[in-house]
Amino acid sequence: KCDAFSAQTQRGQTGIDEACTRKQGTGGVFLWGDSHAQALSLGLRTLLARTTPFYQVASASCLPSLSDHDGRASATSRACDYSNRTALQGIERLHPDIVVIAQKDSHDKTDWNRIAARLKRLGVKHIVLIGPLPSWNPSLPSVIANRHWGLTESYISDPALDQSVMAVDQATRELATSAGIQFVSLIDKLCIADACRVRPENSTSLLQIDSGHLSAEGSLYVVRNYVLPRLVNE
């Protein structure tokens, strides 16, 4: 209900459900981004203290941005522009203490200085950027089915793992730090050399459902272990 693209293209609505940005109290956490941000939502909604207000605005294939798309707009870009405008308006109105940003890719091509400056002017105290997740081609389930079936190891090394994500992660860390943004490197947390975690501890479930999106169990695992500690300590 908080995804602008599905609201506009599948449900025939002009925008997301008002509950996504309905004021719940002072402060709180605001989640902004694309479908990878949405995948974190379950973990955040489940594990944040019940007294902590939580808000969410996102749209599939939509990088957080301060400006609209140029040129002829597709359904995806129209939904994205709406989503980003709605997020910024919501942040200005709700005054969350923390904004959590997550996106699939292009972390190293985003102007984090501009975004950080805007959010700080709106009164945000802490900005937390979630780095890219391991990316599997074509998907983690197919990699497991084709070359690791019957095995239960928590980490795997496989040619299907996109190694370029590692460089993007490092570049983004530097950009975020210079912008005064807290950076959570999931690559550092989930990968050792060229092998990455594919299952939580003591579980046979996969962390990711496709090339990158977290599964329900993956969302809970990543938020509990790597995201929530950064929010609690802010």
GROMACS .gro file of C-alpha atoms in nm:
model
  234
    1LYS     CA    1   0.000   0.000   0.000
    2CYS     CA    2   0.304   0.228   0.028
    3ASP     CA    3   0.440   0.154  -0.322
    4ALA     CA    4   0.358   0.439  -0.560
    5PHE     CA    5   0.412   0.238  -0.879
    6SER     CA    6   0.168  -0.040  -0.790
    7ALA     CA    7  -0.081   0.213  -0.652
    8GLN     CA    8  -0.089   0.409  -0.976
    9THR     CA    9  -0.051   0.130  -1.233
   10GLN     CA   10  -0.221  -0.171  -1.073
   11ARG     CA   11  -0.473  -0.037  -0.823
   12GLY     CA   12  -0.587   0.270  -1.015
   13GLN     CA   13  -0.511   0.507  -0.730
   14THR     CA   14  -0.360   0.853  -0.759
   15GLY     CA   15  -0.113   0.782  -0.480
   16ILE     CA   16  -0.016   0.569  -0.184
   17ASP     CA   17  -0.236   0.494   0.117
   18GLU     CA   18  -0.252   0.789   0.357
   19ALA     CA   19  -0.166   0.549   0.642
   20CYS     CA   20   0.192   0.534   0.510
   21THR     CA   21   0.256   0.892   0.622
   22ARG     CA   22  -0.012   0.945   0.887
   23LYS     CA   23   0.146   1.113   1.189
   24GLN     CA   24   0.189   0.871   1.480
   25GLY     CA   25   0.381   1.082   1.728
   26THR     CA   26   0.703   1.277   1.762
   27GLY     CA   27   1.027   1.170   1.596
   28GLY     CA   28   1.040   0.822   1.450
   29VAL     CA   29   1.190   0.651   1.148
   30PHE     CA   30   1.109   0.730   0.784
   31LEU     CA   31   1.196   0.472   0.514
   32TRP     CA   32   1.255   0.613   0.163
   33GLY     CA   33   1.361   0.442  -0.158
   34ASP     CA   34   1.270   0.176  -0.412
   35SER     CA   35   1.155  -0.186  -0.387
   36HIS     CA   36   1.474  -0.273  -0.199
   37ALA     CA   37   1.367  -0.026   0.068
   38GLN     CA   38   1.026  -0.195   0.070
   39ALA     CA   39   1.199  -0.527   0.134
   40LEU     CA   40   1.346  -0.381   0.454
   41SER     CA   41   1.005  -0.264   0.571
   42LEU     CA   42   0.899  -0.594   0.727
   43GLY     CA   43   1.208  -0.608   0.944
   44LEU     CA   44   1.177  -0.246   1.052
   45ARG     CA   45   0.803  -0.263   1.123
   46THR     CA   46   0.846  -0.585   1.319
   47LEU     CA   47   1.156  -0.500   1.520
   48LEU     CA   48   1.131  -0.129   1.595
   49ALA     CA   49   0.986  -0.052   1.937
   50ARG     CA   50   0.608  -0.020   1.917
   51THR     CA   51   0.636   0.332   2.054
   52THR     CA   52   0.859   0.438   1.761
   53PRO     CA   53   0.664   0.601   1.477
   54PHE     CA   54   0.742   0.440   1.141
   55TYR     CA   55   0.668   0.587   0.799
   56GLN     CA   56   0.734   0.457   0.451
   57VAL     CA   57   0.732   0.601   0.099
   58ALA     CA   58   0.880   0.406  -0.191
   59SER     CA   59   0.829   0.314  -0.554
   60ALA     CA   60   0.964   0.028  -0.764
   61SER     CA   61   1.272   0.115  -0.972
   62CYS     CA   62   1.288   0.459  -0.813
   63LEU     CA   63   1.608   0.616  -0.686
   64PRO     CA   64   1.562   0.876  -0.412
   65SER     CA   65   1.603   1.217  -0.573
   66LEU     CA   66   1.532   1.583  -0.510
   67SER     CA   67   1.417   1.651  -0.867
   68ASP     CA   68   1.175   1.508  -1.121
   69HIS     CA   69   1.278   1.310  -1.428
   70ASP     CA   70   1.357   1.507  -1.742
   71GLY     CA   71   1.188   1.449  -2.075
   72ARG     CA   72   0.894   1.228  -2.162
   73ALA     CA   73   0.768   1.051  -1.853
   74SER     CA   74   0.694   0.678  -1.838
   75ALA     CA   75   0.457   0.524  -1.584
   76THR     CA   76   0.760   0.424  -1.380
   77SER     CA   77   0.914   0.772  -1.380
   78ARG     CA   78   0.580   0.940  -1.305
   79ALA     CA   79   0.530   0.714  -1.005
   80CYS     CA   80   0.889   0.777  -0.900
   81ASP     CA   81   0.857   1.154  -0.918
   82TYR     CA   82   0.536   1.135  -0.715
   83SER     CA   83   0.704   0.906  -0.461
   84ASN     CA   84   1.006   1.132  -0.411
   85ARG     CA   85   0.792   1.444  -0.380
   86THR     CA   86   0.565   1.266  -0.131
   87ALA     CA   87   0.864   1.147   0.072
   88LEU     CA   88   1.013   1.495   0.098
   89GLN     CA   89   0.676   1.649   0.184
   90GLY     CA   90   0.619   1.379   0.445
   91ILE     CA   91   0.960   1.431   0.602
   92GLU     CA   92   0.899   1.806   0.619
   93ARG     CA   93   0.560   1.756   0.782
   94LEU     CA   94   0.638   1.465   1.016
   95HIS     CA   95   0.987   1.564   1.137
   96PRO     CA   96   1.124   1.209   1.182
   97ASP     CA   97   1.448   1.182   1.377
   98ILE     CA   98   1.591   0.925   1.135
   99VAL     CA   99   1.557   0.876   0.760
  100VAL     CA  100   1.663   0.535   0.626
  101ILE     CA  101   1.740   0.528   0.253
  102ALA     CA  102   1.775   0.211   0.046
  103GLN     CA  103   1.795   0.146  -0.328
  104LYS     CA  104   1.897  -0.134  -0.563
  105ASP     CA  105   2.191   0.028  -0.740
  106SER     CA  106   2.356   0.352  -0.858
  107HIS     CA  107   2.458   0.431  -0.502
  108ASP     CA  108   2.784   0.574  -0.632
  109LYS     CA  109   2.604   0.795  -0.887
  110THR     CA  110   2.369   0.965  -0.639
  111ASP     CA  111   2.441   1.316  -0.510
  112TRP     CA  112   2.433   1.233  -0.140
  113ASN     CA  113   2.564   1.576  -0.043
  114ARG     CA  114   2.254   1.745  -0.190
  115ILE     CA  115   2.016   1.491  -0.038
  116ALA     CA  116   2.182   1.514   0.304
  117ALA     CA  117   2.176   1.894   0.299
  118ARG     CA  118   1.805   1.897   0.210
  119LEU     CA  119   1.709   1.646   0.477
  120LYS     CA  120   1.907   1.827   0.743
  121ARG     CA  121   1.734   2.153   0.651
  122LEU     CA  122   1.405   1.970   0.705
  123GLY     CA  123   1.516   1.884   1.057
  124VAL     CA  124   1.630   1.523   1.016
  125LYS     CA  125   1.885   1.440   1.285
  126HIS     CA  126   2.030   1.122   1.138
  127ILE     CA  127   2.042   0.986   0.782
  128VAL     CA  128   2.119   0.617   0.742
  129LEU     CA  129   2.206   0.485   0.396
  130ILE     CA  130   2.181   0.109   0.342
  131GLY     CA  131   2.445  -0.009   0.098
  132PRO     CA  132   2.386  -0.251  -0.191
  133LEU     CA  133   2.309  -0.616  -0.130
  134PRO     CA  134   2.493  -0.901  -0.300
  135SER     CA  135   2.360  -0.935  -0.655
  136TRP     CA  136   2.311  -1.278  -0.815
  137ASN     CA  137   2.262  -1.344  -1.187
  138PRO     CA  138   1.991  -1.433  -1.269
  139SER     CA  139   1.874  -1.499  -0.911
  140LEU     CA  140   1.990  -1.659  -0.588
  141PRO     CA  141   1.724  -1.935  -0.599
  142SER     CA  142   1.833  -2.037  -0.950
  143VAL     CA  143   2.200  -2.034  -0.849
  144ILE     CA  144   2.120  -2.263  -0.557
  145ALA     CA  145   1.903  -2.492  -0.771
  146ASN     CA  146   2.159  -2.521  -1.051
  147ARG     CA  147   2.489  -2.554  -0.865
  148HIS     CA  148   2.434  -2.582  -0.489
  149TRP     CA  149   2.125  -2.801  -0.455
  150GLY     CA  150   2.124  -3.022  -0.148
  151LEU     CA  151   2.397  -2.823   0.022
  152THR     CA  152   2.326  -2.623   0.335
  153GLU     CA  153   2.629  -2.394   0.362
  154SER     CA  154   2.559  -2.041   0.485
  155TYR     CA  155   2.808  -1.881   0.244
  156ILE     CA  156   2.870  -1.961  -0.119
  157SER     CA  157   3.119  -1.849  -0.380
  158ASP     CA  158   2.978  -1.862  -0.731
  159PRO     CA  159   3.044  -1.701  -1.071
  160ALA     CA  160   2.688  -1.565  -1.059
  161LEU     CA  161   2.784  -1.321  -0.783
  162ASP     CA  162   2.830  -0.973  -0.932
  163GLN     CA  163   3.172  -0.861  -0.813
  164SER     CA  164   3.120  -0.503  -0.933
  165VAL     CA  165   2.888  -0.445  -0.637
  166MET     CA  166   3.189  -0.465  -0.406
  167ALA     CA  167   3.351  -0.162  -0.572
  168VAL     CA  168   3.022   0.030  -0.567
  169ASP     CA  169   2.990  -0.041  -0.196
  170GLN     CA  170   3.334   0.099  -0.119
  171ALA     CA  171   3.280   0.410  -0.332
  172THR     CA  172   2.944   0.472  -0.167
  173ARG     CA  173   3.094   0.444   0.180
  174GLU     CA  174   3.331   0.729   0.096
  175LEU     CA  175   3.055   0.944  -0.058
  176ALA     CA  176   2.822   0.889   0.236
  177THR     CA  177   3.089   0.966   0.493
  178SER     CA  178   3.180   1.292   0.321
  179ALA     CA  179   2.810   1.388   0.320
  180GLY     CA  180   2.769   1.320   0.692
  181ILE     CA  181   2.552   1.014   0.632
  182GLN     CA  182   2.572   0.695   0.838
  183PHE     CA  183   2.654   0.411   0.596
  184VAL     CA  184   2.556   0.049   0.659
  185SER     CA  185   2.766  -0.179   0.439
  186LEU     CA  186   2.572  -0.501   0.389
  187ILE     CA  187   2.855  -0.626   0.169
  188ASP     CA  188   3.091  -0.602   0.468
  189LYS     CA  189   2.839  -0.780   0.687
  190LEU     CA  190   2.729  -1.052   0.445
  191CYS     CA  191   3.040  -1.126   0.239
  192ILE     CA  192   3.386  -1.266   0.312
  193ALA     CA  193   3.624  -1.225   0.017
  194ASP     CA  194   3.431  -1.361  -0.285
  195ALA     CA  195   3.175  -1.559  -0.084
  196CYS     CA  196   2.848  -1.415   0.044
  197ARG     CA  197   2.593  -1.529   0.298
  198VAL     CA  198   2.284  -1.688   0.144
  199ARG     CA  199   2.107  -1.809   0.460
  200PRO     CA  200   2.062  -1.681   0.815
  201GLU     CA  201   2.230  -1.878   1.091
  202ASN     CA  202   2.054  -2.204   1.170
  203SER     CA  203   1.811  -2.170   0.881
  204THR     CA  204   1.754  -2.332   0.544
  205SER     CA  205   1.564  -2.030   0.408
  206LEU     CA  206   1.736  -1.805   0.157
  207LEU     CA  207   1.811  -1.442   0.237
  208GLN     CA  208   1.711  -1.321  -0.109
  209ILE     CA  209   1.418  -1.414  -0.334
  210ASP     CA  210   1.564  -1.306  -0.670
  211SER     CA  211   1.876  -1.125  -0.787
  212GLY     CA  212   1.879  -0.902  -0.481
  213HIS     CA  213   1.552  -0.842  -0.292
  214LEU     CA  214   1.545  -0.969   0.064
  215SER     CA  215   1.306  -1.247   0.157
  216ALA     CA  216   1.083  -1.207   0.463
  217GLU     CA  217   1.334  -1.398   0.674
  218GLY     CA  218   1.616  -1.204   0.509
  219SER     CA  219   1.453  -0.874   0.600
  220LEU     CA  220   1.421  -0.975   0.963
  221TYR     CA  221   1.779  -1.106   0.972
  222VAL     CA  222   1.939  -0.801   0.811
  223VAL     CA  223   1.740  -0.547   1.011
  224ARG     CA  224   1.788  -0.728   1.342
  225ASN     CA  225   2.163  -0.773   1.302
  226TYR     CA  226   2.285  -0.482   1.091
  227VAL     CA  227   2.029  -0.202   1.059
  228LEU     CA  228   1.852  -0.179   1.395
  229PRO     CA  229   2.176  -0.150   1.597
  230ARG     CA  230   2.266   0.159   1.393
  231LEU     CA  231   1.925   0.314   1.459
  232VAL     CA  232   1.922   0.237   1.830
  233ASN     CA  233   2.268   0.390   1.874
  234GLU     CA  234   2.176   0.712   1.693
   0.00000   0.00000   0.00000
